Amino acid sequence: MSLNTKLLLRSWFHSYEEDTPTTEVYRPEEYPFPPSRRGRTGYQFLPAGVVIVRVTGPADRRVSHGGTWNLDANDKINIRSPDIQEINLQVEEVTEEILRIKK
């Protein structure tokens, strides 16, 4: 598939209500998410391979970790940060409105 990386360059948050057994769904930050008791994890992909990984930390507050990202030839996003374990996301689809990641 050869992704348009410009579509990735934004903040994406997990819309777990839309997940399927095989796919995780992420929506842009401005999407009208319903309230979430668990908080929302996400990624902010920036130019020059910079990423901010947002996870739920203590007391259900969001914690951010900086790192780097790259997209390989198989449309897999590889994320590295000194603060967290390496993350590999297999992109199924990305548009301006949705990011689908294979589980």
C-alpha positions as a printed NumPy array, in Angstrom:
array([[  0.   ,   0.   ,   0.   ],
       [  2.366,   3.093,   0.077],
       [  0.935,   5.491,   2.628],
       [  0.776,   9.237,   2.34 ],
       [  2.795,  10.123,   5.446],
       [  1.365,  13.656,   5.448],
       [ -1.935,  12.129,   6.605],
       [ -0.187,  10.735,   9.709],
       [  1.159,  14.13 ,  10.84 ],
       [ -1.319,  14.96 ,  13.6  ],
       [ -2.509,  13.778,  17.003],
       [ -4.432,  10.492,  16.972],
       [ -6.361,   9.047,  19.921],
       [ -7.634,   5.513,  20.407],
       [-11.336,   5.244,  19.68 ],
       [-11.627,   1.85 ,  21.379],
       [-15.409,   1.883,  20.997],
       [-14.853,   1.36 ,  17.262],
       [-12.276,  -1.442,  17.533],
       [-12.944,  -4.767,  15.886],
       [-11.388,  -8.135,  16.775],
       [ -8.618,  -7.456,  14.235],
       [ -8.295,  -3.647,  14.108],
       [ -7.64 ,  -0.745,  16.493],
       [ -9.219,   2.558,  15.465],
       [ -7.708,   6.   ,  16.083],
       [ -9.34 ,   9.347,  15.432],
       [ -7.921,  12.886,  15.231],
       [ -7.728,  14.847,  18.469],
       [-10.629,  17.098,  17.443],
       [-13.009,  14.125,  16.926],
       [-16.075,  14.318,  19.235],
       [-15.216,  11.314,  21.413],
       [-17.733,  10.124,  23.989],
       [-16.581,  10.402,  27.621],
       [-14.09 ,   7.716,  28.642],
       [-13.437,   6.472,  32.16 ],
       [-10.214,   4.787,  31.034],
       [ -8.709,   7.808,  29.332],
       [ -7.434,   7.681,  25.768],
       [ -4.02 ,   6.64 ,  24.586],
       [ -2.617,   8.069,  21.407],
       [  0.204,   9.253,  19.215],
       [  1.247,  12.607,  17.865],
       [  3.315,  12.154,  14.718],
       [  5.465,  15.179,  13.93 ],
       [  7.728,  15.972,  10.971],
       [ 11.352,  14.802,  10.941],
       [ 10.425,  11.499,  12.625],
       [  9.466,  12.901,  16.03 ],
       [  6.609,  11.285,  17.978],
       [  4.856,  11.855,  21.277],
       [  3.32 ,   8.694,  22.735],
       [  0.456,   9.326,  25.131],
       [ -0.42 ,   6.589,  27.609],
       [ -2.644,   6.374,  30.663],
       [ -0.519,   6.733,  33.766],
       [ -1.179,   6.725,  37.497],
       [ -4.58 ,   8.027,  38.588],
       [ -5.79 ,   7.676,  34.976],
       [ -3.894,  10.814,  33.951],
       [ -2.284,  11.002,  30.54 ],
       [  1.509,  10.683,  30.471],
       [  3.541,  11.665,  27.392],
       [  6.803,  10.118,  26.163],
       [  8.918,  11.563,  23.384],
       [ 10.592,   9.424,  20.776],
       [ 11.183,   8.823,  17.099],
       [  9.151,   7.144,  14.383],
       [  9.693,   5.872,  10.872],
       [  7.504,   4.165,   8.291],
       [  9.   ,   1.085,   6.655],
       [  8.313,  -0.307,   3.175],
       [  5.521,  -2.53 ,   4.561],
       [  3.518,   0.409,   5.989],
       [  4.6  ,  -0.408,   9.522],
       [  5.239,   2.503,  11.877],
       [  8.205,   1.788,  14.155],
       [  8.306,   3.891,  17.333],
       [ 11.311,   4.098,  19.633],
       [ 11.609,   5.954,  22.918],
       [ 14.031,   5.609,  25.813],
       [ 11.048,   5.642,  28.199],
       [  8.905,   2.83 ,  26.761],
       [  9.198,  -0.477,  24.937],
       [  9.481,  -0.303,  21.137],
       [  6.09 ,  -0.08 ,  19.385],
       [  5.327,  -1.408,  15.901],
       [  2.029,  -0.423,  14.297],
       [  0.86 ,  -2.112,  11.094],
       [ -1.222,   0.517,   9.281],
       [ -4.299,  -0.804,   7.479],
       [ -5.735,   2.582,   6.494],
       [ -5.131,   6.258,   7.086],
       [ -7.286,   9.166,   5.929],
       [ -7.859,  12.626,   7.369],
       [-10.583,  11.114,   9.588],
       [ -9.356,   7.675,  10.652],
       [ -6.24 ,   5.612,  11.357],
       [ -6.74 ,   1.833,  11.411],
       [ -4.023,  -0.337,  12.942],
       [ -3.898,  -4.124,  12.662],
       [ -3.98 ,  -5.801,  16.108]])
